[in-house]
Amino acid sequence: MPKNSIFSQNLATGTDERAPLFSRLGAFLLTVGMVFSFFISQLLGVYIAGKLVLPAAKNSTMADIFLFGSSDGTVVSLSIMVGCVLLVAISILTIRLKGGVVRQYLALTPFSLSVAIGMFGLLLVFMIGSQALTYVLGETPLVFVDPLFESVISVWLLIFAMVIVAPFYEELIFRGILWSAIAEQFSGASYSKHHGAIVASVVTSFIFAVIHVQYGIYEISTIVVLALVFCYARLKSGSLLLPILLHTINNGAAMWLYMAQIA
């Protein structure tokens, strides 16, 4: 039997019948390493895309490429795709090196339609409430997107990167490998039901929010709540595919609202 199969089957209920794939130190180092890899992959993506896209990039310094590339829609879009490839590869390689089965450890399994409908309803409540609060407070959370839209060679490239690609690899990291690695540390006979899932959800949600450095305190606070919704979907469905779908819907709705406002 694969090393992580029993844990993967019982993670949704908070029970575990075997040793975790990662030790506690290993889970901590994995978390630090994946966050570090997240930022490095973005920087590397901006540099690679900047060298290919930016005018006079051959004569530009690395600092210039990062400075101008981070506000160029085409560069940012391509950097998201580069980051996705790198982070997916790192995640898969890490799990395989530990002797785990990628599909099971990341919970890449089908989910119930009834659960999906319920979670979509919860997401809808969040989006409506968040939009209403944003309007009342006069916040503009997507202002950083303005220069990206103005400079991208194709709006559809930016939409694809931010609505499809980004949700996929962000969920794979935060509700996938990190969620499983942390949850398994607190799952088993000595812990209450769902204890590991709760710890993993809180930790990964705060980390997920903090890495969105382009936002302010208000936006980061709402991202924490949104991340908890995704974590609940991960737990309720026992599948990572549902959080990926919900994340895609959320980003798509946000992008649609943004484009409607600037039209």
Coordinates of C-alpha atoms in Angstrom, one line a residue:
M1 CA 0.0 0.0 0.0
P2 CA 1.4 3.5 -0.9
K3 CA 2.9 5.3 2.1
N4 CA 0.3 8.1 2.2
S5 CA -2.8 6.3 1.1
I6 CA -4.4 5.7 4.5
F7 CA -3.9 9.3 5.6
S8 CA -5.3 10.6 2.3
Q9 CA -8.4 8.5 2.7
N10 CA -9.1 9.7 6.3
L11 CA -7.9 13.3 6.1
A12 CA -11.4 14.6 5.5
T13 CA -12.6 13.1 8.7
G14 CA -9.6 14.2 10.8
T15 CA -8.4 10.6 11.5
D16 CA -5.1 9.0 10.7
E17 CA -3.8 5.5 11.0
R18 CA -0.2 5.9 10.1
A19 CA 2.9 8.1 10.5
P20 CA 2.7 11.4 8.6
L21 CA 4.5 11.8 5.3
F22 CA 6.4 14.7 6.8
S23 CA 7.8 15.1 10.3
R24 CA 6.9 18.2 12.2
L25 CA 10.2 19.7 11.4
G26 CA 9.8 18.6 7.9
A27 CA 6.4 20.2 7.7
F28 CA 7.8 23.5 9.1
L29 CA 10.7 23.4 6.6
L30 CA 8.3 22.6 3.8
T31 CA 6.1 25.6 4.7
V32 CA 9.1 27.9 4.8
G33 CA 10.5 26.4 1.6
M34 CA 7.3 26.7 -0.3
V35 CA 6.7 30.3 0.6
F36 CA 10.3 31.1 -0.3
S37 CA 9.9 29.2 -3.6
F38 CA 6.7 31.1 -4.2
F39 CA 8.5 34.5 -4.2
I40 CA 11.6 33.2 -6.0
S41 CA 9.5 31.7 -8.8
Q42 CA 7.7 35.1 -9.2
L43 CA 11.0 37.0 -9.4
L44 CA 12.4 34.4 -11.8
G45 CA 9.3 34.6 -13.9
V46 CA 9.4 38.4 -14.1
Y47 CA 13.1 38.3 -15.0
I48 CA 12.7 35.6 -17.7
A49 CA 9.5 37.3 -19.2
G50 CA 11.1 40.7 -18.9
K51 CA 14.1 39.7 -20.9
L52 CA 11.8 38.4 -23.6
V53 CA 9.2 41.2 -23.7
L54 CA 10.6 44.5 -22.4
P55 CA 12.1 46.9 -24.9
A56 CA 15.9 47.3 -24.5
A57 CA 15.9 44.5 -21.9
K58 CA 19.3 43.3 -23.1
N59 CA 20.8 46.5 -21.9
S60 CA 18.8 46.8 -18.7
T61 CA 20.0 45.8 -15.3
M62 CA 18.3 43.1 -13.2
A63 CA 16.8 45.8 -11.0
D64 CA 15.4 47.7 -14.0
I65 CA 13.8 44.5 -15.3
F66 CA 12.1 43.8 -11.9
L67 CA 11.0 47.5 -11.6
F68 CA 9.4 47.8 -15.0
G69 CA 8.4 44.2 -15.4
S70 CA 6.3 44.1 -12.2
S71 CA 4.0 46.7 -13.7
D72 CA 3.9 45.3 -17.2
G73 CA 0.8 43.2 -17.9
T74 CA 2.4 40.9 -20.4
V75 CA 5.5 40.3 -18.2
V76 CA 3.3 39.6 -15.1
S77 CA 1.0 37.3 -17.1
L78 CA 4.0 35.3 -18.4
S79 CA 5.7 35.3 -15.0
I80 CA 2.5 33.7 -13.4
M81 CA 2.7 30.9 -15.9
V82 CA 6.5 30.4 -15.3
G83 CA 5.8 30.4 -11.5
C84 CA 3.0 27.8 -12.0
V85 CA 5.3 25.4 -13.8
L86 CA 8.1 25.7 -11.3
L87 CA 5.9 25.4 -8.2
V88 CA 3.9 22.5 -9.5
A89 CA 7.1 20.7 -10.4
I90 CA 8.5 21.4 -6.9
S91 CA 5.4 20.1 -5.2
I92 CA 5.2 16.9 -7.2
L93 CA 8.9 16.2 -6.8
T94 CA 8.8 16.8 -3.0
I95 CA 5.9 14.4 -2.5
R96 CA 7.4 11.7 -4.7
L97 CA 10.8 12.0 -3.0
K98 CA 9.0 11.4 0.3
G99 CA 7.4 8.3 -1.1
G100 CA 3.9 9.7 -1.4
V101 CA 1.3 9.4 -4.1
V102 CA 0.7 12.8 -5.6
R103 CA -2.9 12.3 -6.6
Q104 CA -3.9 11.0 -3.1
Y105 CA -1.8 13.4 -1.0
L106 CA -3.1 16.4 -2.9
A107 CA -6.6 15.0 -2.9
L108 CA -7.1 15.3 -6.6
T109 CA -10.3 13.4 -6.5
P110 CA -13.9 13.9 -7.7
F111 CA -16.2 15.9 -5.4
S112 CA -19.9 15.7 -4.6
L113 CA -22.2 17.9 -6.7
S114 CA -24.4 18.6 -3.6
V115 CA -21.3 19.7 -1.6
A116 CA -20.2 21.9 -4.6
I117 CA -23.6 23.6 -4.7
G118 CA -23.5 24.3 -1.0
M119 CA -19.9 25.7 -1.1
F120 CA -20.8 27.8 -4.1
G121 CA -23.6 29.3 -2.1
L122 CA -21.2 30.1 0.7
L123 CA -18.7 31.7 -1.7
L124 CA -21.6 33.8 -3.2
V125 CA -22.5 35.0 0.3
F126 CA -18.8 36.0 0.9
M127 CA -18.5 37.8 -2.5
I128 CA -21.7 39.8 -2.0
G129 CA -20.8 40.7 1.6
S130 CA -17.2 41.6 0.6
Q131 CA -18.3 43.7 -2.3
A132 CA -20.9 45.5 -0.2
L133 CA -18.3 46.2 2.5
T134 CA -15.8 47.4 -0.1
Y135 CA -18.3 49.8 -1.5
V136 CA -19.3 51.2 2.0
L137 CA -15.6 51.7 3.0
G138 CA -14.7 53.2 -0.4
E139 CA -11.9 50.7 -0.9
T140 CA -10.3 50.0 -4.3
P141 CA -8.7 46.5 -3.9
L142 CA -7.9 46.0 -7.6
V143 CA -6.2 49.3 -8.3
F144 CA -2.9 47.5 -8.8
V145 CA -4.4 45.9 -11.9
D146 CA -4.7 49.3 -13.8
P147 CA -1.2 49.4 -15.1
L148 CA -1.3 45.7 -16.0
F149 CA -4.4 46.2 -18.2
E150 CA -2.9 49.2 -19.8
S151 CA 0.3 47.5 -20.8
V152 CA -0.7 43.9 -21.6
I153 CA -0.5 42.9 -25.3
S154 CA -3.8 41.0 -24.9
V155 CA -6.4 41.3 -22.1
W156 CA -7.2 37.7 -22.5
L157 CA -3.6 36.7 -21.6
L158 CA -3.9 38.6 -18.3
I159 CA -7.3 37.1 -17.7
F160 CA -6.1 33.6 -18.3
A161 CA -3.1 34.1 -16.0
M162 CA -5.1 35.6 -13.1
V163 CA -8.3 33.7 -13.4
I164 CA -7.1 30.2 -14.5
V165 CA -3.4 29.7 -13.8
A166 CA -3.0 31.6 -10.5
P167 CA -5.9 29.8 -8.7
F168 CA -4.6 26.4 -9.8
Y169 CA -1.1 26.6 -8.4
E170 CA -2.0 28.7 -5.4
E171 CA -4.6 26.0 -4.4
L172 CA -2.1 23.3 -5.1
I173 CA 0.3 24.9 -2.7
F174 CA -1.9 26.2 0.1
R175 CA -4.9 23.9 0.2
G176 CA -2.8 21.1 -1.3
I177 CA 0.6 20.1 -0.2
L178 CA 0.9 22.6 2.8
W179 CA -2.6 21.9 4.1
S180 CA -2.0 18.1 4.0
A181 CA 1.5 18.4 5.5
I182 CA 0.2 20.5 8.5
A183 CA -3.0 18.6 9.0
E184 CA -1.4 15.3 9.3
Q185 CA 0.7 16.5 12.2
F186 CA -2.4 17.0 14.3
S187 CA -4.5 14.1 13.1
G188 CA -4.9 10.7 14.9
A189 CA -6.3 9.1 18.0
S190 CA -4.7 11.6 20.4
Y191 CA -6.4 14.6 18.7
S192 CA -10.1 15.5 18.4
K193 CA -11.9 15.1 15.1
H194 CA -10.9 17.7 12.5
H195 CA -8.2 19.2 14.8
G196 CA -5.6 18.8 12.1
A197 CA -7.8 20.3 9.5
I198 CA -8.5 23.3 11.7
V199 CA -4.9 24.0 12.4
A200 CA -3.9 23.6 8.8
S201 CA -6.8 25.9 7.7
V202 CA -5.8 28.7 10.0
V203 CA -2.1 28.5 9.3
T204 CA -2.3 28.2 5.5
S205 CA -5.0 30.9 5.3
F206 CA -2.9 33.5 7.2
I207 CA 0.2 32.7 5.1
F208 CA -1.9 32.8 1.9
A209 CA -3.2 36.2 2.8
V210 CA 0.2 37.7 3.9
I211 CA 1.9 36.7 0.6
H212 CA -0.4 39.0 -1.3
V213 CA 1.9 41.9 -0.7
Q214 CA 0.2 44.0 -3.4
Y215 CA -2.8 44.5 -1.1
G216 CA -3.4 46.6 2.0
I217 CA -4.6 45.5 5.5
Y218 CA -8.3 45.6 4.5
E219 CA -7.8 43.4 1.5
I220 CA -5.5 41.0 3.4
S221 CA -8.2 40.6 6.0
T222 CA -10.8 39.6 3.4
I223 CA -8.4 37.2 1.8
V224 CA -8.0 35.4 5.2
V225 CA -11.8 34.8 5.2
L226 CA -11.8 33.8 1.6
A227 CA -9.0 31.3 2.2
L228 CA -10.9 29.8 5.1
V229 CA -13.8 29.3 2.7
F230 CA -11.5 27.4 0.4
C231 CA -10.2 25.3 3.3
Y232 CA -13.7 24.4 4.4
A233 CA -14.4 23.3 0.8
R234 CA -11.3 21.2 0.9
L235 CA -12.4 19.6 4.1
K236 CA -16.1 19.2 3.3
S237 CA -15.5 17.7 -0.2
G238 CA -12.3 15.8 0.6
S239 CA -11.0 17.1 -2.7
L240 CA -8.6 19.9 -3.8
L241 CA -10.5 20.2 -7.1
L242 CA -13.4 22.1 -5.5
P243 CA -11.3 24.8 -3.9
I244 CA -9.6 25.3 -7.3
L245 CA -13.0 25.7 -9.0
L246 CA -14.2 28.1 -6.3
H247 CA -11.0 30.1 -6.5
T248 CA -11.3 30.4 -10.2
I249 CA -14.9 31.5 -9.9
N250 CA -14.0 34.1 -7.3
N251 CA -11.1 35.5 -9.4
G252 CA -13.3 35.5 -12.5
A253 CA -16.1 37.4 -10.8
A254 CA -13.6 40.0 -9.5
M255 CA -12.1 40.4 -12.9
W256 CA -15.5 40.8 -14.5
L257 CA -16.5 43.5 -11.9
Y258 CA -13.2 45.3 -12.6
M259 CA -13.7 45.3 -16.3
A260 CA -17.3 46.4 -16.0
Q261 CA -16.1 49.4 -13.9
I262 CA -13.5 50.5 -16.4
A263 CA -15.6 49.9 -19.5

